[in-house]
Protein backbone atom coordinates (compact mmCIF):
# COMPACT_ATOMS: atom_id res chain seq x y z
CA UNK A 1 0.00 0.00 0.00
CA UNK A 2 1.34 3.43 -0.93
CA UNK A 3 0.29 6.60 0.88
CA UNK A 4 1.03 9.80 -0.94
CA UNK A 5 2.41 12.62 1.16
CA UNK A 6 1.41 14.75 2.94
CA UNK A 7 -0.07 12.14 5.28
CA UNK A 8 -1.32 12.62 8.86
CA UNK A 9 -0.74 10.11 11.67
CA UNK A 10 -2.82 10.39 14.88
CA UNK A 11 -2.00 8.18 17.88
CA UNK A 12 -4.54 5.52 18.87
CA UNK A 13 -5.08 7.02 22.33
CA UNK A 14 -7.50 9.96 22.35
CA UNK A 15 -5.46 11.42 25.21
CA UNK A 16 -2.28 11.54 23.08
CA UNK A 17 -2.34 14.68 20.95
CA UNK A 18 1.02 14.15 19.23
CA UNK A 19 -0.04 14.31 15.60
CA UNK A 20 2.60 13.77 12.93
CA UNK A 21 2.35 15.09 9.39
CA UNK A 22 4.59 13.37 6.86
CA UNK A 23 5.67 15.63 4.01
CA UNK A 24 7.85 14.70 1.04
CA UNK A 25 11.53 15.02 1.96
CA UNK A 26 11.84 17.74 -0.69
CA UNK A 27 9.83 20.07 1.58
CA UNK A 28 11.22 19.07 4.96
CA UNK A 29 9.98 15.59 5.83
CA UNK A 30 8.09 14.96 9.10
CA UNK A 31 6.71 17.64 11.40
CA UNK A 32 4.76 17.56 14.66
CA UNK A 33 1.41 19.30 14.35
CA UNK A 34 0.83 21.88 17.08
CA UNK A 35 -2.96 22.11 17.15
CA UNK A 36 -4.14 25.55 18.20
CA UNK A 37 -7.32 25.33 16.16
CA UNK A 38 -10.76 25.85 17.59
CA UNK A 39 -12.23 22.72 15.99
CA UNK A 40 -11.30 19.05 16.27
CA UNK A 41 -12.29 16.75 13.41
CA UNK A 42 -12.74 13.00 13.78
CA UNK A 43 -13.20 10.61 10.87
CA UNK A 44 -14.62 7.17 11.59
CA UNK A 45 -13.92 4.64 8.85
CA UNK A 46 -16.32 1.68 9.09
CA UNK A 47 -14.95 -0.70 6.51
CA UNK A 48 -13.57 0.32 3.13
CA UNK A 49 -16.85 1.73 1.79
CA UNK A 50 -18.12 3.99 4.58
CA UNK A 51 -16.57 6.87 6.50
CA UNK A 52 -18.32 9.31 8.80
CA UNK A 53 -16.85 12.58 10.10
CA UNK A 54 -17.75 14.83 13.01
CA UNK A 55 -16.39 18.15 14.25
CA UNK A 56 -16.33 19.42 17.82
CA UNK A 57 -14.87 22.27 19.81
CA UNK A 58 -11.24 21.37 20.43
CA UNK A 59 -10.88 20.60 24.16
CA UNK A 60 -7.16 21.33 23.88
CA UNK A 61 -7.92 25.06 23.84
CA UNK A 62 -9.29 25.35 27.37
CA UNK A 63 -9.55 21.77 28.62
CA UNK A 64 -13.36 21.90 28.45
CA UNK A 65 -15.73 19.82 26.37
CA UNK A 66 -18.86 21.49 24.98
CA UNK A 67 -21.96 19.57 26.15
CA UNK A 68 -25.68 19.76 25.41
CA UNK A 69 -28.51 19.90 27.97
CA UNK A 70 -28.37 16.08 28.31
CA UNK A 71 -24.65 16.06 29.11
CA UNK A 72 -23.61 14.64 25.74
CA UNK A 73 -20.65 16.10 23.87
CA UNK A 74 -21.82 18.45 21.10
CA UNK A 75 -20.64 17.31 17.66
CA UNK A 76 -21.44 18.54 14.17
CA UNK A 77 -21.66 16.37 11.01
CA UNK A 78 -19.01 16.95 8.36
CA UNK A 79 -19.42 15.99 4.70
CA UNK A 80 -16.25 14.36 3.39
CA UNK A 81 -14.98 15.08 -0.11
CA UNK A 82 -14.35 12.23 -2.54
CA UNK A 83 -10.62 12.58 -1.93
CA UNK A 84 -11.08 12.36 1.86
CA UNK A 85 -13.25 9.26 1.46
CA UNK A 86 -10.53 7.69 -0.69
CA UNK A 87 -7.93 8.39 2.00
CA UNK A 88 -10.18 6.80 4.68
CA UNK A 89 -10.61 3.75 2.42
CA UNK A 90 -6.83 3.42 1.98
CA UNK A 91 -6.32 3.57 5.75
CA UNK A 92 -8.90 0.80 6.34
CA UNK A 93 -7.37 -1.42 3.67
CA UNK A 94 -3.85 -0.84 5.04
CA UNK A 95 -4.87 -1.96 8.52
mmCIF file with all atom_site columns, C-alpha atoms in Angstrom:
data_model
loop_
_atom_site.group_PDB
_atom_site.id
_atom_site.type_symbol
_atom_site.label_atom_id
_atom_site.label_alt_id
_atom_site.label_comp_id
_atom_site.label_asym_id
_atom_site.label_entity_id
_atom_site.label_seq_id
_atom_site.pdbx_PDB_ins_code
_atom_site.Cartn_x
_atom_site.Cartn_y
_atom_site.Cartn_z
_atom_site.occupancy
_atom_site.B_iso_or_equiv
_atom_site.pdbx_formal_charge
_atom_site.auth_seq_id
_atom_site.auth_comp_id
_atom_site.auth_asym_id
_atom_site.auth_atom_id
_atom_site.pdbx_PDB_model_num
ATOM 1  C CA . UNK A 1 1  ? 0.000   0.000  0.000  1.00 0.00 ? 1  UNK A CA 1
ATOM 2  C CA . UNK A 1 2  ? 1.345   3.431  -0.931 1.00 0.00 ? 2  UNK A CA 1
ATOM 3  C CA . UNK A 1 3  ? 0.292   6.600  0.878  1.00 0.00 ? 3  UNK A CA 1
ATOM 4  C CA . UNK A 1 4  ? 1.029   9.800  -0.941 1.00 0.00 ? 4  UNK A CA 1
ATOM 5  C CA . UNK A 1 5  ? 2.406   12.623 1.163  1.00 0.00 ? 5  UNK A CA 1
ATOM 6  C CA . UNK A 1 6  ? 1.410   14.749 2.937  1.00 0.00 ? 6  UNK A CA 1
ATOM 7  C CA . UNK A 1 7  ? -0.073  12.136 5.279  1.00 0.00 ? 7  UNK A CA 1
ATOM 8  C CA . UNK A 1 8  ? -1.318  12.616 8.857  1.00 0.00 ? 8  UNK A CA 1
ATOM 9  C CA . UNK A 1 9  ? -0.744  10.107 11.665 1.00 0.00 ? 9  UNK A CA 1
ATOM 10 C CA . UNK A 1 10 ? -2.818  10.389 14.875 1.00 0.00 ? 10 UNK A CA 1
ATOM 11 C CA . UNK A 1 11 ? -2.004  8.182  17.883 1.00 0.00 ? 11 UNK A CA 1
ATOM 12 C CA . UNK A 1 12 ? -4.537  5.518  18.869 1.00 0.00 ? 12 UNK A CA 1
ATOM 13 C CA . UNK A 1 13 ? -5.075  7.025  22.328 1.00 0.00 ? 13 UNK A CA 1
ATOM 14 C CA . UNK A 1 14 ? -7.502  9.957  22.345 1.00 0.00 ? 14 UNK A CA 1
ATOM 15 C CA . UNK A 1 15 ? -5.455  11.422 25.208 1.00 0.00 ? 15 UNK A CA 1
ATOM 16 C CA . UNK A 1 16 ? -2.284  11.542 23.083 1.00 0.00 ? 16 UNK A CA 1
ATOM 17 C CA . UNK A 1 17 ? -2.337  14.682 20.953 1.00 0.00 ? 17 UNK A CA 1
ATOM 18 C CA . UNK A 1 18 ? 1.023   14.148 19.233 1.00 0.00 ? 18 UNK A CA 1
ATOM 19 C CA . UNK A 1 19 ? -0.042  14.312 15.603 1.00 0.00 ? 19 UNK A CA 1
ATOM 20 C CA . UNK A 1 20 ? 2.596   13.771 12.931 1.00 0.00 ? 20 UNK A CA 1
ATOM 21 C CA . UNK A 1 21 ? 2.351   15.091 9.391  1.00 0.00 ? 21 UNK A CA 1
ATOM 22 C CA . UNK A 1 22 ? 4.593   13.371 6.862  1.00 0.00 ? 22 UNK A CA 1
ATOM 23 C CA . UNK A 1 23 ? 5.667   15.632 4.012  1.00 0.00 ? 23 UNK A CA 1
ATOM 24 C CA . UNK A 1 24 ? 7.845   14.701 1.037  1.00 0.00 ? 24 UNK A CA 1
ATOM 25 C CA . UNK A 1 25 ? 11.531  15.023 1.959  1.00 0.00 ? 25 UNK A CA 1
ATOM 26 C CA . UNK A 1 26 ? 11.835  17.745 -0.687 1.00 0.00 ? 26 UNK A CA 1
ATOM 27 C CA . UNK A 1 27 ? 9.828   20.073 1.579  1.00 0.00 ? 27 UNK A CA 1
ATOM 28 C CA . UNK A 1 28 ? 11.225  19.074 4.962  1.00 0.00 ? 28 UNK A CA 1
ATOM 29 C CA . UNK A 1 29 ? 9.982   15.586 5.828  1.00 0.00 ? 29 UNK A CA 1
ATOM 30 C CA . UNK A 1 30 ? 8.087   14.963 9.105  1.00 0.00 ? 30 UNK A CA 1
ATOM 31 C CA . UNK A 1 31 ? 6.707   17.638 11.400 1.00 0.00 ? 31 UNK A CA 1
ATOM 32 C CA . UNK A 1 32 ? 4.760   17.560 14.661 1.00 0.00 ? 32 UNK A CA 1
ATOM 33 C CA . UNK A 1 33 ? 1.411   19.298 14.351 1.00 0.00 ? 33 UNK A CA 1
ATOM 34 C CA . UNK A 1 34 ? 0.825   21.884 17.080 1.00 0.00 ? 34 UNK A CA 1
ATOM 35 C CA . UNK A 1 35 ? -2.964  22.107 17.153 1.00 0.00 ? 35 UNK A CA 1
ATOM 36 C CA . UNK A 1 36 ? -4.143  25.554 18.203 1.00 0.00 ? 36 UNK A CA 1
ATOM 37 C CA . UNK A 1 37 ? -7.324  25.331 16.161 1.00 0.00 ? 37 UNK A CA 1
ATOM 38 C CA . UNK A 1 38 ? -10.758 25.855 17.591 1.00 0.00 ? 38 UNK A CA 1
ATOM 39 C CA . UNK A 1 39 ? -12.228 22.723 15.989 1.00 0.00 ? 39 UNK A CA 1
ATOM 40 C CA . UNK A 1 40 ? -11.303 19.053 16.270 1.00 0.00 ? 40 UNK A CA 1
ATOM 41 C CA . UNK A 1 41 ? -12.290 16.747 13.405 1.00 0.00 ? 41 UNK A CA 1
ATOM 42 C CA . UNK A 1 42 ? -12.740 12.997 13.782 1.00 0.00 ? 42 UNK A CA 1
ATOM 43 C CA . UNK A 1 43 ? -13.196 10.612 10.869 1.00 0.00 ? 43 UNK A CA 1
ATOM 44 C CA . UNK A 1 44 ? -14.615 7.166  11.591 1.00 0.00 ? 44 UNK A CA 1
ATOM 45 C CA . UNK A 1 45 ? -13.917 4.637  8.847  1.00 0.00 ? 45 UNK A CA 1
ATOM 46 C CA . UNK A 1 46 ? -16.322 1.685  9.093  1.00 0.00 ? 46 UNK A CA 1
ATOM 47 C CA . UNK A 1 47 ? -14.945 -0.696 6.512  1.00 0.00 ? 47 UNK A CA 1
ATOM 48 C CA . UNK A 1 48 ? -13.574 0.319  3.133  1.00 0.00 ? 48 UNK A CA 1
ATOM 49 C CA . UNK A 1 49 ? -16.853 1.732  1.787  1.00 0.00 ? 49 UNK A CA 1
ATOM 50 C CA . UNK A 1 50 ? -18.116 3.989  4.577  1.00 0.00 ? 50 UNK A CA 1
ATOM 51 C CA . UNK A 1 51 ? -16.570 6.871  6.498  1.00 0.00 ? 51 UNK A CA 1
ATOM 52 C CA . UNK A 1 52 ? -18.322 9.305  8.804  1.00 0.00 ? 52 UNK A CA 1
ATOM 53 C CA . UNK A 1 53 ? -16.851 12.577 10.096 1.00 0.00 ? 53 UNK A CA 1
ATOM 54 C CA . UNK A 1 54 ? -17.754 14.831 13.008 1.00 0.00 ? 54 UNK A CA 1
ATOM 55 C CA . UNK A 1 55 ? -16.393 18.150 14.245 1.00 0.00 ? 55 UNK A CA 1
ATOM 56 C CA . UNK A 1 56 ? -16.333 19.422 17.820 1.00 0.00 ? 56 UNK A CA 1
ATOM 57 C CA . UNK A 1 57 ? -14.865 22.272 19.813 1.00 0.00 ? 57 UNK A CA 1
ATOM 58 C CA . UNK A 1 58 ? -11.243 21.366 20.428 1.00 0.00 ? 58 UNK A CA 1
ATOM 59 C CA . UNK A 1 59 ? -10.881 20.599 24.159 1.00 0.00 ? 59 UNK A CA 1
ATOM 60 C CA . UNK A 1 60 ? -7.159  21.335 23.877 1.00 0.00 ? 60 UNK A CA 1
ATOM 61 C CA . UNK A 1 61 ? -7.916  25.058 23.841 1.00 0.00 ? 61 UNK A CA 1
ATOM 62 C CA . UNK A 1 62 ? -9.285  25.353 27.366 1.00 0.00 ? 62 UNK A CA 1
ATOM 63 C CA . UNK A 1 63 ? -9.555  21.768 28.619 1.00 0.00 ? 63 UNK A CA 1
ATOM 64 C CA . UNK A 1 64 ? -13.355 21.899 28.452 1.00 0.00 ? 64 UNK A CA 1
ATOM 65 C CA . UNK A 1 65 ? -15.730 19.817 26.366 1.00 0.00 ? 65 UNK A CA 1
ATOM 66 C CA . UNK A 1 66 ? -18.860 21.489 24.975 1.00 0.00 ? 66 UNK A CA 1
ATOM 67 C CA . UNK A 1 67 ? -21.957 19.566 26.154 1.00 0.00 ? 67 UNK A CA 1
ATOM 68 C CA . UNK A 1 68 ? -25.678 19.760 25.415 1.00 0.00 ? 68 UNK A CA 1
ATOM 69 C CA . UNK A 1 69 ? -28.510 19.902 27.965 1.00 0.00 ? 69 UNK A CA 1
ATOM 70 C CA . UNK A 1 70 ? -28.365 16.078 28.306 1.00 0.00 ? 70 UNK A CA 1
ATOM 71 C CA . UNK A 1 71 ? -24.645 16.055 29.115 1.00 0.00 ? 71 UNK A CA 1
ATOM 72 C CA . UNK A 1 72 ? -23.607 14.645 25.739 1.00 0.00 ? 72 UNK A CA 1
ATOM 73 C CA . UNK A 1 73 ? -20.653 16.101 23.871 1.00 0.00 ? 73 UNK A CA 1
ATOM 74 C CA . UNK A 1 74 ? -21.818 18.452 21.097 1.00 0.00 ? 74 UNK A CA 1
ATOM 75 C CA . UNK A 1 75 ? -20.636 17.310 17.661 1.00 0.00 ? 75 UNK A CA 1
ATOM 76 C CA . UNK A 1 76 ? -21.437 18.542 14.175 1.00 0.00 ? 76 UNK A CA 1
ATOM 77 C CA . UNK A 1 77 ? -21.661 16.371 11.012 1.00 0.00 ? 77 UNK A CA 1
ATOM 78 C CA . UNK A 1 78 ? -19.009 16.955 8.356  1.00 0.00 ? 78 UNK A CA 1
ATOM 79 C CA . UNK A 1 79 ? -19.419 15.990 4.698  1.00 0.00 ? 79 UNK A CA 1
ATOM 80 C CA . UNK A 1 80 ? -16.250 14.361 3.392  1.00 0.00 ? 80 UNK A CA 1
ATOM 81 C CA . UNK A 1 81 ? -14.979 15.077 -0.107 1.00 0.00 ? 81 UNK A CA 1
ATOM 82 C CA . UNK A 1 82 ? -14.349 12.226 -2.538 1.00 0.00 ? 82 UNK A CA 1
ATOM 83 C CA . UNK A 1 83 ? -10.615 12.585 -1.934 1.00 0.00 ? 83 UNK A CA 1
ATOM 84 C CA . UNK A 1 84 ? -11.084 12.363 1.863  1.00 0.00 ? 84 UNK A CA 1
ATOM 85 C CA . UNK A 1 85 ? -13.250 9.260  1.460  1.00 0.00 ? 85 UNK A CA 1
ATOM 86 C CA . UNK A 1 86 ? -10.527 7.689  -0.688 1.00 0.00 ? 86 UNK A CA 1
ATOM 87 C CA . UNK A 1 87 ? -7.934  8.386  2.004  1.00 0.00 ? 87 UNK A CA 1
ATOM 88 C CA . UNK A 1 88 ? -10.176 6.801  4.675  1.00 0.00 ? 88 UNK A CA 1
ATOM 89 C CA . UNK A 1 89 ? -10.612 3.754  2.423  1.00 0.00 ? 89 UNK A CA 1
ATOM 90 C CA . UNK A 1 90 ? -6.825  3.416  1.984  1.00 0.00 ? 90 UNK A CA 1
ATOM 91 C CA . UNK A 1 91 ? -6.323  3.568  5.748  1.00 0.00 ? 91 UNK A CA 1
ATOM 92 C CA . UNK A 1 92 ? -8.899  0.797  6.341  1.00 0.00 ? 92 UNK A CA 1
ATOM 93 C CA . UNK A 1 93 ? -7.371  -1.420 3.666  1.00 0.00 ? 93 UNK A CA 1
ATOM 94 C CA . UNK A 1 94 ? -3.850  -0.839 5.042  1.00 0.00 ? 94 UNK A CA 1
ATOM 95 C CA . UNK A 1 95 ? -4.868  -1.964 8.523  1.00 0.00 ? 95 UNK A CA 1
#
